Short mmCIF file of C-alpha atoms and ligand atoms in Angstrom, two decimals:
data_model
loop_
_atom_site.label_atom_id
_atom_site.label_comp_id
_atom_site.label_asym_id
_atom_site.label_seq_id
_atom_site.Cartn_x
_atom_site.Cartn_y
_atom_site.Cartn_z
CA MET L 1 25.38 -31.22 -0.44
CA ASP L 2 24.28 -30.51 3.15
CA GLU L 3 24.19 -33.56 5.46
CA HIS L 4 20.52 -32.78 6.17
CA ASP L 5 19.47 -32.58 2.52
CA ARG L 6 16.77 -35.16 1.81
CA VAL L 7 13.44 -35.91 0.19
CA LEU L 8 10.47 -36.40 2.53
CA VAL L 9 7.85 -38.82 1.17
CA ASP L 10 4.79 -40.82 2.31
CA LEU L 11 3.15 -37.70 3.67
CA ASN L 12 0.23 -35.36 3.16
CA ALA L 13 1.25 -31.70 3.10
CA ALA L 14 -1.02 -28.97 4.47
CA THR L 15 1.07 -26.31 2.72
CA MET L 16 -1.24 -23.41 3.74
CA ASP L 17 -0.10 -21.94 0.40
CA GLY L 18 -2.74 -20.54 -1.95
CA ASP L 19 -6.42 -21.41 -1.82
CA ALA L 20 -6.70 -23.96 -4.64
CA ALA L 21 -7.46 -26.66 -2.05
CA PRO L 22 -8.47 -26.40 1.63
CA TYR L 23 -5.29 -26.06 3.75
CA GLY L 24 -3.34 -25.90 0.46
CA MET L 25 -3.40 -29.69 0.83
CA ILE L 26 -1.26 -31.92 -1.37
CA GLU L 27 -2.02 -35.62 -0.84
CA ASP L 28 0.84 -38.09 -1.21
CA ALA L 29 3.31 -35.23 -1.46
CA ALA L 30 7.09 -35.05 -1.59
CA ILE L 31 9.11 -32.22 -0.02
CA VAL L 32 12.74 -31.68 -0.98
CA LEU L 33 14.94 -30.07 1.68
CA GLU L 34 18.21 -28.52 0.53
CA ALA L 35 20.56 -26.26 2.50
CA GLY L 36 17.90 -25.57 5.12
CA ARG L 37 15.32 -24.51 2.54
CA ILE L 38 12.38 -26.11 0.80
CA ALA L 39 13.76 -26.78 -2.69
CA TRP L 40 10.63 -28.38 -4.08
CA VAL L 41 7.14 -29.42 -2.95
CA GLY L 42 4.41 -31.16 -4.93
CA ALA L 43 2.70 -34.45 -5.64
CA ARG L 44 5.20 -37.27 -5.25
CA GLY L 45 4.48 -38.49 -8.78
CA ASP L 46 5.71 -35.12 -10.14
CA LEU L 47 9.04 -35.15 -8.28
CA PRO L 48 11.74 -34.05 -10.77
CA SER L 49 14.25 -36.83 -11.45
CA GLY L 50 17.11 -34.43 -10.65
CA TYR L 51 16.52 -35.04 -6.92
CA GLY L 52 17.08 -38.79 -7.39
CA GLY L 53 20.49 -38.64 -5.69
CA LEU L 54 19.19 -37.39 -2.33
CA PRO L 55 18.40 -39.68 0.61
CA VAL L 56 14.69 -40.44 1.00
CA GLU L 57 12.90 -40.32 4.36
CA SER L 58 9.46 -41.92 4.73
CA LEU L 59 7.03 -40.12 7.05
CA GLU L 60 4.72 -43.16 7.00
CA GLY L 61 1.57 -41.33 5.96
CA ARG L 62 1.84 -38.46 8.47
CA LEU L 63 0.65 -34.88 8.02
CA VAL L 64 3.22 -32.11 7.48
CA THR L 65 2.39 -28.46 8.16
CA PRO L 66 4.53 -25.34 8.27
CA GLY L 67 6.25 -24.99 11.66
CA LEU L 68 3.88 -23.13 13.99
CA ILE L 69 4.48 -19.47 14.88
CA ASP L 70 3.32 -17.85 18.14
CA CYS L 71 3.18 -14.21 17.03
CA HIS L 72 2.23 -12.53 20.35
CA THR L 73 3.87 -13.45 23.66
CA HIS L 74 5.14 -11.84 26.84
CA ILE L 75 7.08 -15.06 27.55
CA VAL L 76 9.98 -13.23 29.25
CA HIS L 77 8.82 -12.07 32.69
CA GLY L 78 9.63 -12.52 36.36
CA GLY L 79 7.42 -14.43 38.81
CA ASN L 80 3.82 -15.39 38.32
CA ARG L 81 0.43 -14.33 39.64
CA ALA L 82 -1.00 -17.62 40.90
CA VAL L 83 -1.53 -16.26 44.41
CA GLU L 84 -3.45 -13.32 42.99
CA PHE L 85 -5.56 -15.79 41.01
CA GLU L 86 -6.23 -17.68 44.22
CA MET L 87 -7.05 -14.51 46.20
CA ARG L 88 -9.64 -13.53 43.62
CA LEU L 89 -11.25 -16.96 43.72
CA ASN L 90 -11.38 -16.67 47.49
CA GLY L 91 -13.43 -13.51 47.05
CA ALA L 92 -10.83 -10.72 47.22
CA SER L 93 -11.78 -7.54 45.38
CA TYR L 94 -9.64 -5.85 42.76
CA GLU L 95 -8.61 -3.21 45.34
CA GLU L 96 -7.58 -5.85 47.85
CA VAL L 97 -5.48 -7.60 45.23
CA ALA L 98 -3.90 -4.28 44.23
CA ARG L 99 -3.20 -3.36 47.87
CA ALA L 100 -1.48 -6.72 48.34
CA GLY L 101 0.84 -5.66 45.50
CA GLY L 102 -0.97 -7.62 42.80
CA GLY L 103 -1.63 -6.86 39.17
CA ILE L 104 0.81 -5.82 36.50
CA VAL L 105 2.85 -3.93 39.16
CA SER L 106 3.77 -7.22 40.83
CA THR L 107 5.14 -8.60 37.56
CA VAL L 108 7.14 -5.40 37.04
CA THR L 109 8.59 -5.73 40.55
CA ALA L 110 9.46 -9.40 39.99
CA THR L 111 10.96 -8.73 36.56
CA ARG L 112 13.11 -5.86 37.84
CA ALA L 113 14.34 -8.09 40.68
CA ALA L 114 15.27 -11.00 38.39
CA SER L 115 18.74 -11.39 36.90
CA GLU L 116 19.23 -11.86 33.20
CA GLU L 117 20.07 -15.50 33.84
CA GLU L 118 16.94 -16.10 35.94
CA LEU L 119 14.70 -14.48 33.34
CA LEU L 120 16.27 -16.65 30.63
CA THR L 121 15.95 -19.89 32.61
CA GLU L 122 12.27 -19.24 33.30
CA ALA L 123 11.56 -18.16 29.72
CA LEU L 124 13.27 -21.25 28.28
CA ARG L 125 11.01 -23.56 30.32
CA ARG L 126 8.02 -21.95 28.66
CA VAL L 127 9.69 -21.82 25.23
CA ASP L 128 10.50 -25.54 25.43
CA VAL L 129 6.80 -26.34 25.90
CA LEU L 130 6.00 -24.41 22.71
CA ILE L 131 8.83 -26.08 20.80
CA ALA L 132 7.45 -29.49 21.84
CA GLU L 133 4.23 -28.47 20.07
CA GLY L 134 5.94 -27.82 16.74
CA VAL L 135 6.59 -24.10 17.21
CA THR L 136 9.49 -22.78 15.11
CA GLY L 137 8.89 -19.03 15.55
CA ILE L 138 8.05 -16.87 18.58
CA GLU L 139 7.47 -13.16 19.07
CA ILE L 140 8.63 -11.85 22.46
CA LYS L 141 7.75 -8.46 23.93
CA SER L 142 9.40 -6.30 26.57
CA GLY L 143 7.05 -4.25 28.76
CA TYR L 144 7.47 -5.57 32.31
CA GLY L 145 10.58 -3.53 33.03
CA LEU L 146 9.20 -0.02 32.50
CA ASP L 147 12.63 1.39 33.28
CA ILE L 148 15.39 1.66 30.71
CA GLU L 149 17.68 -0.94 32.23
CA THR L 150 15.04 -3.64 32.68
CA GLU L 151 13.41 -3.09 29.27
CA LEU L 152 16.84 -3.64 27.70
CA ARG L 153 17.42 -6.71 29.88
CA MET L 154 14.14 -8.27 28.76
CA LEU L 155 15.06 -7.74 25.11
CA ARG L 156 18.54 -9.21 25.60
CA VAL L 157 16.91 -12.28 27.17
CA ALA L 158 14.54 -12.54 24.19
CA ARG L 159 17.54 -12.49 21.84
CA ALA L 160 19.31 -15.07 24.04
CA VAL L 161 16.36 -17.47 23.62
CA MET L 162 17.22 -17.68 19.93
CA ALA L 163 20.88 -18.39 20.74
CA LYS L 164 19.95 -21.17 23.20
CA ARG L 165 17.21 -22.95 21.26
CA PRO L 166 16.50 -23.83 17.60
CA VAL L 167 13.69 -21.30 17.24
CA ARG L 168 13.28 -17.99 15.44
CA VAL L 169 12.59 -15.04 17.76
CA LYS L 170 11.22 -11.63 16.78
CA THR L 171 11.28 -8.95 19.48
CA SER L 172 8.80 -6.16 20.09
CA PHE L 173 9.53 -3.15 22.28
CA LEU L 174 6.52 -2.62 24.57
CA GLY L 175 7.67 0.24 26.78
CA ALA L 176 4.18 1.72 26.40
CA HIS L 177 2.58 -1.18 28.29
CA ALA L 178 1.80 0.52 31.61
CA THR L 179 2.97 3.49 33.66
CA PRO L 180 5.17 2.32 36.54
CA ALA L 181 4.37 3.36 40.12
CA GLU L 182 7.15 5.97 40.22
CA TYR L 183 5.42 7.83 37.35
CA ALA L 184 1.83 7.41 38.63
CA GLY L 185 -0.33 10.18 37.13
CA ARG L 186 2.52 11.33 34.89
CA ASP L 187 2.06 9.15 31.80
CA ASP L 188 3.49 11.70 29.39
CA ALA L 189 6.60 12.19 31.49
CA TYR L 190 7.05 8.41 31.55
CA ILE L 191 6.89 8.31 27.75
CA ASP L 192 9.38 11.17 27.38
CA GLU L 193 11.81 10.18 30.10
CA VAL L 194 11.74 6.38 29.96
CA CYS L 195 9.82 4.85 27.08
CA LEU L 196 11.32 6.82 24.18
CA PRO L 197 14.92 6.82 25.48
CA ALA L 198 14.62 3.05 26.13
CA LEU L 199 13.36 2.53 22.57
CA ARG L 200 16.23 4.51 21.11
CA ALA L 201 18.78 2.66 23.23
CA ALA L 202 17.29 -0.75 22.42
CA HIS L 203 17.28 0.09 18.73
CA ALA L 204 20.88 1.29 18.85
CA GLN L 205 21.83 -2.05 20.43
CA GLY L 206 20.02 -4.03 17.72
CA LEU L 207 17.50 -5.46 20.16
CA VAL L 208 14.23 -4.37 18.52
CA ASP L 209 12.37 -5.78 15.51
CA ALA L 210 9.05 -3.94 16.03
CA VAL L 211 7.38 -1.40 18.31
CA ASP L 212 4.20 -2.27 20.23
CA GLY L 213 1.93 -0.41 22.67
CA PHE L 214 -1.12 -0.95 24.87
CA CYS L 215 -3.83 1.49 23.76
CA GLU L 216 -6.51 1.34 26.43
CA GLY L 217 -8.25 3.41 29.10
CA ILE L 218 -6.12 1.67 31.75
CA ALA L 219 -2.94 2.15 29.71
CA PHE L 220 -2.12 4.75 27.03
CA GLN L 221 -4.28 7.07 24.91
CA PRO L 222 -4.02 7.09 21.10
CA ALA L 223 -2.15 10.42 21.12
CA GLN L 224 0.47 8.94 23.46
CA ILE L 225 0.82 5.81 21.33
CA ALA L 226 1.23 8.06 18.28
CA ARG L 227 4.22 9.74 19.89
CA VAL L 228 5.86 6.32 20.35
CA PHE L 229 4.98 5.29 16.79
CA ASP L 230 6.48 8.52 15.42
CA VAL L 231 9.82 7.48 16.90
CA ALA L 232 9.36 3.97 15.44
CA VAL L 233 8.90 5.56 12.01
CA GLU L 234 12.01 7.68 12.52
CA LEU L 235 13.96 4.51 13.40
CA ASP L 236 12.44 2.65 10.45
CA LEU L 237 10.83 0.04 12.71
CA PRO L 238 7.41 -1.53 11.96
CA VAL L 239 4.64 -1.10 14.54
CA LYS L 240 1.88 -3.24 16.06
CA LEU L 241 -0.64 -2.47 18.77
CA HIS L 242 -2.72 -3.99 21.60
CA ALA L 243 -5.95 -2.40 20.39
CA GLU L 244 -9.62 -2.56 21.32
CA GLN L 245 -9.09 -5.25 23.98
CA LEU L 246 -11.37 -3.83 26.70
CA SER L 247 -12.90 -0.81 24.94
CA ASN L 248 -12.84 0.97 21.60
CA LEU L 249 -10.40 3.87 21.49
CA GLY L 250 -9.82 3.63 17.73
CA GLY L 251 -6.44 2.00 18.28
CA ALA L 252 -6.71 -0.26 15.25
CA ARG L 253 -7.36 2.75 12.99
CA LEU L 254 -4.38 4.53 14.50
CA ALA L 255 -2.20 1.46 13.99
CA ALA L 256 -3.42 1.04 10.40
CA SER L 257 -2.56 4.69 9.68
CA TYR L 258 1.06 3.74 10.50
CA GLY L 259 0.86 0.68 8.22
CA ALA L 260 0.99 -1.59 11.28
CA LEU L 261 1.93 -5.24 10.89
CA SER L 262 -0.89 -6.15 13.28
CA ALA L 263 -3.59 -4.99 15.66
CA ASP L 264 -3.99 -7.47 18.49
CA HIS L 265 -6.91 -8.57 20.72
CA VAL L 266 -9.53 -6.43 18.86
CA GLU L 267 -12.61 -7.64 20.79
CA TYR L 268 -14.14 -4.14 20.62
CA LEU L 269 -13.07 -3.39 17.03
CA ASP L 270 -15.76 -1.70 14.89
CA GLU L 271 -16.33 -1.78 11.14
CA ALA L 272 -14.41 1.45 10.51
CA GLY L 273 -11.42 -0.14 12.22
CA VAL L 274 -11.84 -3.32 10.19
CA ARG L 275 -11.90 -1.28 6.95
CA ALA L 276 -8.79 0.64 7.93
CA MET L 277 -6.99 -2.62 8.68
CA ALA L 278 -8.08 -4.14 5.37
CA GLU L 279 -6.74 -1.12 3.47
CA ALA L 280 -3.43 -1.11 5.33
CA GLY L 281 -2.94 -4.89 5.13
CA THR L 282 -2.82 -5.03 8.93
CA VAL L 283 -3.23 -8.53 10.40
CA ALA L 284 -5.78 -9.06 13.21
CA VAL L 285 -4.11 -11.12 15.94
CA ILE L 286 -6.81 -12.99 17.86
CA LEU L 287 -5.92 -13.87 21.49
CA PRO L 288 -8.48 -16.25 23.00
CA GLY L 289 -6.34 -16.91 26.11
CA ALA L 290 -6.90 -13.40 27.46
CA PHE L 291 -10.59 -13.49 26.51
CA TYR L 292 -10.96 -16.75 28.43
CA THR L 293 -8.91 -15.73 31.48
CA LEU L 294 -10.66 -12.37 31.89
CA ARG L 295 -14.02 -14.06 31.27
CA GLU L 296 -14.66 -11.44 28.59
CA THR L 297 -18.01 -11.73 26.83
CA GLN L 298 -17.42 -9.53 23.76
CA ALA L 299 -15.93 -11.69 21.00
CA PRO L 300 -13.79 -10.14 18.24
CA PRO L 301 -15.75 -9.38 15.04
CA ILE L 302 -14.64 -12.48 13.14
CA ASP L 303 -17.40 -12.17 10.50
CA LEU L 304 -16.49 -8.56 9.70
CA LEU L 305 -12.80 -9.46 9.48
CA ARG L 306 -13.70 -12.26 7.06
CA GLN L 307 -15.99 -10.03 4.96
CA HIS L 308 -13.30 -7.40 4.56
CA GLY L 309 -10.55 -9.91 3.93
CA VAL L 310 -8.45 -8.97 6.95
CA PRO L 311 -5.96 -11.80 7.59
CA MET L 312 -6.41 -13.34 11.02
CA ALA L 313 -3.60 -14.74 13.16
CA LEU L 314 -3.95 -16.59 16.47
CA ALA L 315 -1.50 -16.45 19.37
CA THR L 316 -1.14 -17.41 23.04
CA ASP L 317 -0.43 -13.93 24.52
CA ILE L 318 1.52 -15.89 27.19
CA ASN L 319 1.71 -13.52 30.16
CA PRO L 320 1.35 -13.96 33.93
CA GLY L 321 -1.75 -11.77 34.27
CA SER L 322 -4.36 -12.06 31.56
CA SER L 323 -3.17 -15.15 29.69
CA PRO L 324 -1.15 -17.83 31.48
CA LEU L 325 -1.73 -20.04 28.43
CA ASN L 326 1.36 -21.97 27.39
CA SER L 327 -0.08 -23.98 24.50
CA LEU L 328 -0.49 -22.90 20.90
CA LEU L 329 -2.43 -26.09 20.13
CA LEU L 330 -4.95 -25.28 22.85
CA THR L 331 -5.11 -21.77 21.38
CA LEU L 332 -6.23 -23.29 18.06
CA ASN L 333 -9.05 -25.08 19.82
CA MET L 334 -10.06 -21.92 21.71
CA GLY L 335 -10.12 -19.86 18.50
CA CYS L 336 -12.55 -22.37 17.02
CA THR L 337 -14.73 -23.03 20.06
CA LEU L 338 -14.87 -19.51 21.55
CA PHE L 339 -14.86 -17.48 18.31
CA ARG L 340 -16.16 -19.93 15.69
CA MET L 341 -13.03 -19.66 13.57
CA THR L 342 -12.75 -22.66 11.27
CA PRO L 343 -9.93 -25.17 11.87
CA GLU L 344 -8.44 -24.01 8.57
CA GLU L 345 -8.54 -20.34 9.64
CA ALA L 346 -7.03 -21.33 12.98
CA LEU L 347 -4.14 -23.20 11.34
CA ARG L 348 -3.57 -20.32 8.89
CA GLY L 349 -3.54 -18.10 11.98
CA VAL L 350 -0.52 -19.86 13.47
CA THR L 351 1.36 -20.28 10.18
CA GLN L 352 0.93 -18.00 7.17
CA ASN L 353 -0.84 -15.11 8.92
CA ALA L 354 1.32 -15.33 12.04
CA ALA L 355 4.35 -14.92 9.77
CA SER L 356 2.72 -11.83 8.19
CA ALA L 357 2.01 -10.39 11.64
CA LEU L 358 5.78 -10.53 12.26
CA GLY L 359 6.78 -9.27 8.82
CA LEU L 360 8.37 -12.65 8.01
CA THR L 361 8.28 -13.55 4.33
CA ASP L 362 10.52 -16.63 4.38
CA THR L 363 8.41 -18.93 6.57
CA GLY L 364 4.76 -19.73 7.39
CA THR L 365 3.86 -21.83 4.35
CA ILE L 366 5.35 -24.86 2.62
CA ARG L 367 6.61 -23.38 -0.62
CA ALA L 368 9.78 -23.75 -2.67
CA GLY L 369 12.37 -21.18 -1.63
CA LEU L 370 11.16 -20.71 1.95
CA ARG L 371 12.96 -21.91 5.06
CA ALA L 372 12.43 -25.58 5.87
CA ASP L 373 10.51 -24.90 9.12
CA LEU L 374 8.06 -27.80 9.33
CA ALA L 375 6.00 -29.80 11.81
CA VAL L 376 5.23 -33.50 11.31
CA TRP L 377 2.07 -34.74 13.03
CA ASP L 378 0.61 -38.10 13.92
CA VAL L 379 -2.77 -37.09 12.52
CA ARG L 380 -4.65 -37.91 9.32
CA HIS L 381 -6.62 -34.66 8.91
CA PRO L 382 -5.45 -31.13 9.79
CA ALA L 383 -8.71 -30.39 11.66
CA GLU L 384 -7.42 -32.80 14.33
CA LEU L 385 -4.88 -30.15 15.39
CA ALA L 386 -7.65 -27.78 16.51
CA TYR L 387 -10.13 -30.42 17.62
CA ARG L 388 -8.47 -32.11 20.59
CA ILE L 389 -7.98 -30.45 23.96
CA GLY L 390 -4.80 -31.18 25.90
CA PHE L 391 -3.31 -33.63 23.43
CA ASN L 392 -0.08 -33.15 21.51
CA PRO L 393 0.26 -35.24 18.34
CA LEU L 394 3.64 -33.82 17.26
CA HIS L 395 5.90 -36.48 15.75
CA ALA L 396 8.85 -34.29 14.75
CA ARG L 397 9.82 -30.70 14.20
CA ILE L 398 12.15 -29.56 11.45
CA PHE L 399 13.88 -26.20 11.93
CA GLY L 400 15.85 -24.83 9.00
CA GLY L 401 16.00 -28.33 7.52
CA THR L 402 17.30 -29.94 10.73
CA SER L 403 15.17 -32.35 12.81
N1 DI6 H 501 -2.99 -6.80 27.57
C1 DI6 H 501 -3.21 -7.69 28.54
O1 DI6 H 501 -4.19 -8.36 28.67
C2 DI6 H 501 -1.99 -7.78 29.32
N2 DI6 H 501 -1.18 -6.77 28.75
C3 DI6 H 501 -1.78 -6.28 27.72
O2 DI6 H 501 -1.26 -5.44 27.01
C4 DI6 H 501 -2.09 -7.71 30.78
C5 DI6 H 501 -0.72 -7.87 31.35
C6 DI6 H 501 -0.70 -8.25 32.78
O3 DI6 H 501 -1.72 -8.22 33.48
O4 DI6 H 501 0.40 -8.61 33.23
FE1 FE H 502 -0.32 -8.98 24.98
#
């Protein structure tokens, strides 16, 4: 027997498993934790007598959900863009900000200048804020290095986060995020000479779990993304894509044609794209932080996604430019208030569907056999998690069975 093995009782479980009841709710539930896994979950009255020998822990009527998963972040990066934010609010134009070295270029410069240790220290401060909100899984992208050395450094830092903190990390290679200044006007050369060699090197070093790209007028065209995805296929890596954020280039359809885990942002997604995603089982990752920060007015097609049964995830998109949003709980509220997602859809979006967006099959719901990644909340009803703004009701977090 593991020293952490126990039976949790006096709790309501929002299992997010199945759709027999809203939130997969089991009132007055018991959850058996054994060897870091969920051995059994159900109504307390049905608890098999075989677990009678385990210690019992009362959660005093609290709500238990799966541990939360932030399935889209750029949490590893150098510097921040607060001064640029201030310049804009003082009336500076986009050109003036760019001339002052602002925009994505400034984050690339700061990331290249930062040591591995500095990047890790800064990332951990942000990661700790997520962990304090019950997060047990985080996706972390590269994409602010845009040279081989710095892309690899970002991915090593992402892996180091998992060694330093009790949290699961999945990495995505995002070399096709932007073209760096030294390749201005030579996007294809950048892909051939930097992006693809960096991907191969990162893969060879075991640093990549998925391949991402930014398909947009201001970034890369579908044909360029396809060249990156072809290498992902060759390396047997799943793909995902920043698609239809600012315009509709058919990125979601392209991603779906590669069986993508997810298409993310999707404000400008059309019905053909929704259909393609439904057929491919591609998750729509909804990112209200970027919508809010950019003061975007086109909301993602939530109704169409619902109609076609496309699973929706929700994530912070933590990055220094378009989404300096370091709260997954606030993201739940934004998904509901800005996009009219229901609190149940929002919670599914940071648990079950966030796990799917990362290709994780052993977490995201409370079900026998899965990892014991759980969050215990001082709330009575799960809608409270999405309802409040700037309030954290986490009581405890359980990661792989350990509190
Ligand atoms: N979409 C975005 O909104 C950000 N990247 C992306 O792919 C912008 C990143 C930045 O401005 O730093
Ligand atoms: Fe992003």
